[in-house]
Amino acid sequence: MSNPHPHHHISNTQDPDPQFPNPNDDPNPNHPLQPQSHPQPRRPRGFAATSAAAAGAGTINKSRKEREKEKERTKLRERHRRAITSRMLAGLRQYGNFPLPVRADMNDVLAALARQAGWTVEPDGTTFRQSPAPAPAPTNASNMGTYQVMSVESPVSGSSFRNCSTRASVDGQPSVPRINESLSPASFDSIVVTESDTKVDKFTSTSPMNSTGCLEAGQLMQELHCGEHGSSFAETQYVPVFVMLSSGVINNFCQLMDPDGVKQELQQLKSLKIDGVVVNCWWGIVESWVPQKYEWSGYRELFKIIRDFNMKLQVVMAFHENGGSDTSGMFISLPQWVLEIGKDNQDIFFTDRQGRRNTECLSWGIDKERVLRGRTAIEVYFDLMRSFRTEFDDLFTDGLISAIEIGLGASGELKYPSFSERMGWRYPGIGEFQCYDKYSLQNLRKAATSRGHSFWAKGPDNAGYYNSKPHETGFFCERGDYDSYYGRFFLHWYRQVLIDHADSVLTLATLAFEGIQIVVKIPAIYWWYRTSSHAAELTAGYYNPTNQDGYSPVFEVLKKHSVTIKFVSSGLQVPETDDALADPEGLSWQIMNSAWDKEINVAGHNAFPCYDREGFMRLVETAKPRNDPDRHRFSFFAFQQPSPLVQSAICFSELDYFIKCMHGEINNVES
């Protein structure tokens, strides 16, 4: 229809006259079939326009900041969620023996729980029960004696040898699970306890699955004997046992101190049916006075005696000093010619934030620096290993030497010297970062510059001191700087230096000892393990807070060189109220499962001398967990004796029992 008034046109800048309505306007604005028009607001001008623009820009900036804050909050919530999930999965693996993959999701967890309860779960998710329904629980306490109540226990629990009973409620009903509210969310021990008995040991009854109402007859895989020491190790897997000889058998002039005493000790060890001995070969003795002039005479005599006793031999390439903390009490320093260089260039040693030098081992910052009379540290290590391989070629050919352990840091372990007692450290201090020699700082400066943040080329200034506790520092406390952008950068770099050192040394070690089993010693830094930051592990070079897996990247490099890791087992049982929030068993299972997932062989080594049987049994349970569906076990166990064996009849008796359990030759209920 044509417009009846084409000559009436109202400008957009003028108000329309109400006496002359626009014929284009809808006479019926509420008509449902026609679009409704809305008057456009006036555009502000002058000062009003400027004010409106400023207000709009401020609103945009404010909304952008809010979005950034919300992103950070989302990241924190996601990290917290992942940390909780990792603890749940670790608890199921550790305390319930669930064979969960490393990257398990909720489907894996549900399937594992269903299988544990007697259901069949097929790969496509089809779930059904084949076995008949469980018999009803007894209705009174008098009938409960006819049931054998089993405990789904931790394979490393030492408490199972003392407390073998699982208590049920008086009315025979499954106990109601209750969360222990006294434990922090960051704790690996945030476990479920039963309402009926909160005093039962956490490893013997941590789940309602342990009650008679949830276990069927087909699920009772083994019976716990309530005897003095628990169940049997007879016919279990064979784990070879090696005993470490005292460092004092060879003096600082590379002479065998007491040949007759060594023979007597080896005779005693032979009667225990041990598989061999471990001997430390000290760099500070062999190359003590002149570079590349090696003295092997004392070790040659010692190895000949060991050969006469037809024992296997493992040798430790010890590139660190011995502070006399082992059974010998003998101090063995780094080579004298190295210490002379250190007088003029103290930066060849690890250095803490206060500038104090640690002469226990050489700084990894000089691995590729020609500061040792024209050689790098890596070349010095390789020359010694090559000399040993050439000197004792006949022992390698005859198969007497079964393994070579490569010392990679303080105490021969792959770690920074962060817990040095000469610097005043005492347990359970968090230790200090050791990266303040000029070579390490140059490396850090290069990494920070390549990252585009040159101001990050420094160590943390709020990380406390050797004996600080995590909550006393700004770096390691809950939500501390360890998880900031700078903190993550620094800790990643700090760990990467450790990894690069291991990679460089092992590359040459596998070349020098081709075809021989190579062993690397991993430390047990279990204090502050139940905190978010894992501060002690961080200062030692293991970036293992609750939202990171600090051991997997290290083990990737070790797997490349086909090494066996020797884990230092503490054999300790720490109470839940421990002030250091330690968790030796949690750390053990993280390290062992991480290594086994990568198909790396694992061996054991006792951190402390064990005199009592209970401590020995915890080591046995760790060495060959009987409930492991994959039947993992230690490749061998290296036992460090507390004193010359011939002088300790008590230790001799307990060690005999320990070795028989490791060999699977004894029933543990026997006396």
mmCIF file of C-alpha atoms in Angstrom, residues 424-664:
data_model
loop_
_atom_site.group_PDB
_atom_site.id
_atom_site.type_symbol
_atom_site.label_atom_id
_atom_site.label_comp_id
_atom_site.label_asym_id
_atom_site.label_seq_id
_atom_site.Cartn_x
_atom_site.Cartn_y
_atom_site.Cartn_z
ATOM 1 C CA GLY A 424 73.447 -26.834 61.508
ATOM 2 C CA TRP A 425 70.566 -28.794 59.974
ATOM 3 C CA ARG A 426 68.593 -31.043 62.301
ATOM 4 C CA TYR A 427 65.544 -33.167 61.611
ATOM 5 C CA PRO A 428 62.875 -32.146 60.661
ATOM 6 C CA GLY A 429 64.206 -28.925 59.131
ATOM 7 C CA ILE A 430 63.180 -28.109 55.568
ATOM 8 C CA GLY A 431 66.786 -27.544 54.450
ATOM 9 C CA GLU A 432 68.019 -24.855 52.094
ATOM 10 C CA PHE A 433 68.382 -24.473 48.344
ATOM 11 C CA GLN A 434 71.941 -25.109 47.138
ATOM 12 C CA CYS A 435 72.291 -23.011 43.996
ATOM 13 C CA TYR A 436 74.355 -19.971 44.967
ATOM 14 C CA ASP A 437 77.767 -20.834 43.506
ATOM 15 C CA LYS A 438 78.593 -18.636 40.533
ATOM 16 C CA TYR A 439 78.271 -21.448 37.982
ATOM 17 C CA SER A 440 74.771 -22.383 39.102
ATOM 18 C CA LEU A 441 73.728 -18.730 39.190
ATOM 19 C CA GLN A 442 75.001 -18.287 35.638
ATOM 20 C CA ASN A 443 72.849 -21.228 34.598
ATOM 21 C CA LEU A 444 69.841 -19.736 36.406
ATOM 22 C CA ARG A 445 70.419 -16.338 34.788
ATOM 23 C CA LYS A 446 70.508 -17.943 31.360
ATOM 24 C CA ALA A 447 67.257 -19.822 32.014
ATOM 25 C CA ALA A 448 65.498 -16.694 33.313
ATOM 26 C CA THR A 449 66.628 -14.616 30.343
ATOM 27 C CA SER A 450 65.461 -17.225 27.847
ATOM 28 C CA ARG A 451 62.095 -17.236 29.647
ATOM 29 C CA GLY A 452 61.907 -13.460 29.187
ATOM 30 C CA HIS A 453 62.071 -12.615 32.895
ATOM 31 C CA SER A 454 65.665 -11.759 33.729
ATOM 32 C CA PHE A 455 64.617 -10.543 37.199
ATOM 33 C CA TRP A 456 63.843 -14.199 38.059
ATOM 34 C CA ALA A 457 67.583 -14.980 38.035
ATOM 35 C CA LYS A 458 67.788 -15.387 41.818
ATOM 36 C CA GLY A 459 66.901 -17.864 44.505
ATOM 37 C CA PRO A 460 63.852 -17.365 46.750
ATOM 38 C CA ASP A 461 64.419 -14.802 49.490
ATOM 39 C CA ASN A 462 61.606 -16.078 51.739
ATOM 40 C CA ALA A 463 62.399 -19.809 51.858
ATOM 41 C CA GLY A 464 63.575 -19.828 55.470
ATOM 42 C CA TYR A 465 66.649 -21.582 56.831
ATOM 43 C CA TYR A 466 67.870 -25.131 57.400
ATOM 44 C CA ASN A 467 65.705 -25.739 60.466
ATOM 45 C CA SER A 468 62.641 -23.742 59.458
ATOM 46 C CA LYS A 469 59.205 -25.304 59.176
ATOM 47 C CA PRO A 470 57.059 -24.819 56.071
ATOM 48 C CA HIS A 471 54.403 -22.656 57.739
ATOM 49 C CA GLU A 472 57.126 -20.318 59.025
ATOM 50 C CA THR A 473 58.161 -19.299 55.502
ATOM 51 C CA GLY A 474 56.460 -17.299 52.797
ATOM 52 C CA PHE A 475 57.687 -19.662 50.097
ATOM 53 C CA PHE A 476 56.624 -23.074 51.468
ATOM 54 C CA CYS A 477 53.524 -22.165 53.478
ATOM 55 C CA GLU A 478 49.996 -23.045 52.386
ATOM 56 C CA ARG A 479 49.380 -21.186 49.093
ATOM 57 C CA GLY A 480 52.921 -19.870 49.311
ATOM 58 C CA ASP A 481 55.193 -18.561 46.586
ATOM 59 C CA TYR A 482 56.289 -22.069 45.616
ATOM 60 C CA ASP A 483 53.128 -22.183 43.476
ATOM 61 C CA SER A 484 53.505 -18.708 41.979
ATOM 62 C CA TYR A 485 54.734 -18.120 38.426
ATOM 63 C CA TYR A 486 58.231 -17.418 39.703
ATOM 64 C CA GLY A 487 58.134 -20.311 42.162
ATOM 65 C CA ARG A 488 57.156 -22.816 39.485
ATOM 66 C CA PHE A 489 59.861 -21.495 37.176
ATOM 67 C CA PHE A 490 62.568 -21.715 39.838
ATOM 68 C CA LEU A 491 61.613 -25.185 41.091
ATOM 69 C CA HIS A 492 61.406 -26.534 37.550
ATOM 70 C CA TRP A 493 64.872 -25.172 36.792
ATOM 71 C CA TYR A 494 66.245 -26.514 40.101
ATOM 72 C CA ARG A 495 64.940 -29.993 39.316
ATOM 73 C CA GLN A 496 66.149 -29.849 35.728
ATOM 74 C CA VAL A 497 69.734 -29.274 36.914
ATOM 75 C CA LEU A 498 69.434 -32.495 38.948
ATOM 76 C CA ILE A 499 68.043 -34.379 35.949
ATOM 77 C CA ASP A 500 70.744 -33.067 33.603
ATOM 78 C CA HIS A 501 73.464 -34.094 36.065
ATOM 79 C CA ALA A 502 72.088 -37.621 36.317
ATOM 80 C CA ASP A 503 71.748 -37.872 32.540
ATOM 81 C CA SER A 504 75.319 -36.711 31.885
ATOM 82 C CA VAL A 505 76.972 -38.995 34.437
ATOM 83 C CA LEU A 506 74.880 -42.060 33.558
ATOM 84 C CA THR A 507 75.584 -41.622 29.848
ATOM 85 C CA LEU A 508 79.293 -42.137 30.537
ATOM 86 C CA ALA A 509 78.692 -44.753 33.250
ATOM 87 C CA THR A 510 76.790 -47.009 30.865
ATOM 88 C CA LEU A 511 79.662 -46.568 28.409
ATOM 89 C CA ALA A 512 82.308 -47.530 30.991
ATOM 90 C CA PHE A 513 80.293 -50.445 32.446
ATOM 91 C CA GLU A 514 78.572 -51.755 29.361
ATOM 92 C CA GLY A 515 76.544 -54.868 30.087
ATOM 93 C CA ILE A 516 76.664 -54.382 33.881
ATOM 94 C CA GLN A 517 73.671 -53.511 36.035
ATOM 95 C CA ILE A 518 73.801 -49.807 36.962
ATOM 96 C CA VAL A 519 72.230 -48.725 40.255
ATOM 97 C CA VAL A 520 71.177 -45.213 41.350
ATOM 98 C CA LYS A 521 70.274 -44.404 44.949
ATOM 99 C CA ILE A 522 67.075 -42.398 45.568
ATOM 100 C CA PRO A 523 66.657 -40.622 48.943
ATOM 101 C CA ALA A 524 63.742 -41.031 51.348
ATOM 102 C CA ILE A 525 62.690 -37.465 52.195
ATOM 103 C CA TYR A 526 59.509 -38.278 54.074
ATOM 104 C CA TRP A 527 59.215 -35.366 56.524
ATOM 105 C CA TRP A 528 56.676 -32.681 55.632
ATOM 106 C CA TYR A 529 55.259 -35.138 53.083
ATOM 107 C CA ARG A 530 51.727 -34.511 54.360
ATOM 108 C CA THR A 531 51.901 -30.781 53.617
ATOM 109 C CA SER A 532 50.941 -29.097 50.359
ATOM 110 C CA SER A 533 54.428 -27.925 49.399
ATOM 111 C CA HIS A 534 56.558 -30.962 50.431
ATOM 112 C CA ALA A 535 59.216 -28.419 51.372
ATOM 113 C CA ALA A 536 62.046 -30.829 52.235
ATOM 114 C CA GLU A 537 61.680 -32.598 48.891
ATOM 115 C CA LEU A 538 61.750 -29.270 47.058
ATOM 116 C CA THR A 539 65.065 -28.169 48.576
ATOM 117 C CA ALA A 540 66.541 -31.599 47.755
ATOM 118 C CA GLY A 541 65.615 -31.210 44.078
ATOM 119 C CA TYR A 542 62.363 -33.193 43.833
ATOM 120 C CA TYR A 543 59.534 -30.949 42.620
ATOM 121 C CA ASN A 544 56.832 -32.983 44.318
ATOM 122 C CA PRO A 545 54.093 -30.781 45.826
ATOM 123 C CA THR A 546 50.576 -32.159 45.977
ATOM 124 C CA ASN A 547 49.737 -30.875 42.484
ATOM 125 C CA GLN A 548 52.890 -32.282 40.824
ATOM 126 C CA ASP A 549 54.507 -35.692 40.358
ATOM 127 C CA GLY A 550 58.111 -34.894 41.194
ATOM 128 C CA TYR A 551 59.580 -38.342 40.603
ATOM 129 C CA SER A 552 58.169 -39.270 37.198
ATOM 130 C CA PRO A 553 60.382 -36.845 35.176
ATOM 131 C CA VAL A 554 63.466 -38.068 37.046
ATOM 132 C CA PHE A 555 62.576 -41.700 36.419
ATOM 133 C CA GLU A 556 62.081 -41.003 32.713
ATOM 134 C CA VAL A 557 65.795 -40.201 32.474
ATOM 135 C CA LEU A 558 66.780 -43.195 34.617
ATOM 136 C CA LYS A 559 64.688 -45.477 32.413
ATOM 137 C CA LYS A 560 66.566 -44.204 29.363
ATOM 138 C CA HIS A 561 69.763 -45.619 30.860
ATOM 139 C CA SER A 562 68.119 -48.887 32.049
ATOM 140 C CA VAL A 563 69.208 -48.354 35.640
ATOM 141 C CA THR A 564 67.906 -49.958 38.820
ATOM 142 C CA ILE A 565 66.849 -47.467 41.465
ATOM 143 C CA LYS A 566 67.799 -48.268 45.048
ATOM 144 C CA PHE A 567 65.268 -46.670 47.339
ATOM 145 C CA VAL A 568 66.239 -45.881 50.910
ATOM 146 C CA SER A 569 63.528 -47.536 53.023
ATOM 147 C CA SER A 570 63.220 -45.945 56.431
ATOM 148 C CA GLY A 571 61.501 -48.889 58.096
ATOM 149 C CA LEU A 572 59.858 -46.352 60.407
ATOM 150 C CA GLN A 573 56.273 -46.215 61.584
ATOM 151 C CA VAL A 574 55.377 -42.589 62.236
ATOM 152 C CA PRO A 575 52.336 -41.746 64.399
ATOM 153 C CA GLU A 576 49.589 -39.590 62.934
ATOM 154 C CA THR A 577 50.343 -36.884 65.491
ATOM 155 C CA ASP A 578 53.903 -36.496 64.244
ATOM 156 C CA ASP A 579 54.862 -32.813 64.310
ATOM 157 C CA ALA A 580 56.860 -33.153 61.088
ATOM 158 C CA LEU A 581 53.801 -34.463 59.197
ATOM 159 C CA ALA A 582 55.988 -37.310 57.946
ATOM 160 C CA ASP A 583 54.693 -40.212 55.882
ATOM 161 C CA PRO A 584 57.421 -42.771 55.077
ATOM 162 C CA GLU A 585 54.963 -45.324 53.745
ATOM 163 C CA GLY A 586 53.175 -42.830 51.505
ATOM 164 C CA LEU A 587 56.482 -41.706 50.019
ATOM 165 C CA SER A 588 57.625 -45.316 49.566
ATOM 166 C CA TRP A 589 54.551 -46.229 47.610
ATOM 167 C CA GLN A 590 54.685 -43.131 45.431
ATOM 168 C CA ILE A 591 58.291 -43.806 44.462
ATOM 169 C CA MET A 592 57.925 -47.551 43.973
ATOM 170 C CA ASN A 593 54.695 -47.312 41.977
ATOM 171 C CA SER A 594 56.088 -44.517 39.824
ATOM 172 C CA ALA A 595 59.160 -46.632 39.037
ATOM 173 C CA TRP A 596 57.220 -49.847 38.461
ATOM 174 C CA ASP A 597 54.771 -48.037 36.167
ATOM 175 C CA LYS A 598 57.789 -47.148 34.022
ATOM 176 C CA GLU A 599 59.085 -50.740 34.228
ATOM 177 C CA ILE A 600 62.145 -49.705 36.226
ATOM 178 C CA ASN A 601 63.649 -52.251 38.605
ATOM 179 C CA VAL A 602 63.537 -51.224 42.256
ATOM 180 C CA ALA A 603 65.934 -52.280 45.009
ATOM 181 C CA GLY A 604 65.984 -51.418 48.704
ATOM 182 C CA HIS A 605 68.378 -50.082 51.292
ATOM 183 C CA ASN A 606 67.737 -49.544 55.006
ATOM 184 C CA ALA A 607 68.128 -45.956 56.158
ATOM 185 C CA PHE A 608 68.662 -46.863 59.812
ATOM 186 C CA PRO A 609 70.148 -49.910 61.528
ATOM 187 C CA CYS A 610 67.333 -52.260 62.492
ATOM 188 C CA TYR A 611 67.748 -54.296 65.672
ATOM 189 C CA ASP A 612 64.167 -55.382 66.404
ATOM 190 C CA ARG A 613 62.129 -57.863 64.431
ATOM 191 C CA GLU A 614 59.255 -55.491 63.854
ATOM 192 C CA GLY A 615 61.508 -53.099 61.925
ATOM 193 C CA PHE A 616 62.850 -55.972 59.841
ATOM 194 C CA MET A 617 59.331 -57.145 59.023
ATOM 195 C CA ARG A 618 58.319 -53.717 57.752
ATOM 196 C CA LEU A 619 61.282 -53.875 55.372
ATOM 197 C CA VAL A 620 60.205 -57.334 54.189
ATOM 198 C CA GLU A 621 56.643 -56.149 53.593
ATOM 199 C CA THR A 622 57.981 -53.243 51.536
ATOM 200 C CA ALA A 623 60.389 -55.444 49.567
ATOM 201 C CA LYS A 624 57.773 -57.925 48.372
ATOM 202 C CA PRO A 625 54.189 -56.756 48.890
ATOM 203 C CA ARG A 626 52.132 -59.922 48.942
ATOM 204 C CA ASN A 627 48.887 -58.265 47.798
ATOM 205 C CA ASP A 628 50.392 -56.696 44.671
ATOM 206 C CA PRO A 629 48.445 -58.124 41.686
ATOM 207 C CA ASP A 630 51.495 -57.660 39.449
ATOM 208 C CA ARG A 631 53.759 -59.492 41.918
ATOM 209 C CA HIS A 632 56.307 -56.692 42.048
ATOM 210 C CA ARG A 633 59.285 -57.143 44.324
ATOM 211 C CA PHE A 634 62.690 -55.611 44.971
ATOM 212 C CA SER A 635 65.503 -56.752 42.677
ATOM 213 C CA PHE A 636 67.706 -56.974 45.769
ATOM 214 C CA PHE A 637 68.068 -55.469 49.209
ATOM 215 C CA ALA A 638 71.286 -53.875 50.502
ATOM 216 C CA PHE A 639 71.474 -54.087 54.284
ATOM 217 C CA GLN A 640 73.692 -51.624 56.129
ATOM 218 C CA GLN A 641 74.780 -53.328 59.342
ATOM 219 C CA PRO A 642 74.777 -51.232 62.527
ATOM 220 C CA SER A 643 78.120 -52.503 63.762
ATOM 221 C CA PRO A 644 80.640 -55.223 62.918
ATOM 222 C CA LEU A 645 78.408 -58.263 62.808
ATOM 223 C CA VAL A 646 80.694 -60.468 64.863
ATOM 224 C CA GLN A 647 80.292 -58.023 67.780
ATOM 225 C CA SER A 648 76.485 -58.063 67.825
ATOM 226 C CA ALA A 649 74.890 -61.415 68.563
ATOM 227 C CA ILE A 650 71.422 -59.839 68.780
ATOM 228 C CA CYS A 651 71.718 -58.245 65.351
ATOM 229 C CA PHE A 652 73.090 -61.496 63.967
ATOM 230 C CA SER A 653 70.010 -63.416 65.141
ATOM 231 C CA GLU A 654 67.532 -60.878 63.780
ATOM 232 C CA LEU A 655 69.428 -60.528 60.509
ATOM 233 C CA ASP A 656 69.299 -64.305 60.065
ATOM 234 C CA TYR A 657 65.523 -64.190 60.468
ATOM 235 C CA PHE A 658 65.277 -61.222 58.078
ATOM 236 C CA ILE A 659 67.290 -62.937 55.349
ATOM 237 C CA LYS A 660 65.207 -66.111 55.573
ATOM 238 C CA CYS A 661 62.023 -64.073 55.196
ATOM 239 C CA MET A 662 63.473 -62.263 52.183
ATOM 240 C CA HIS A 663 64.443 -65.603 50.656
ATOM 241 C CA GLY A 664 60.965 -67.024 51.321
#
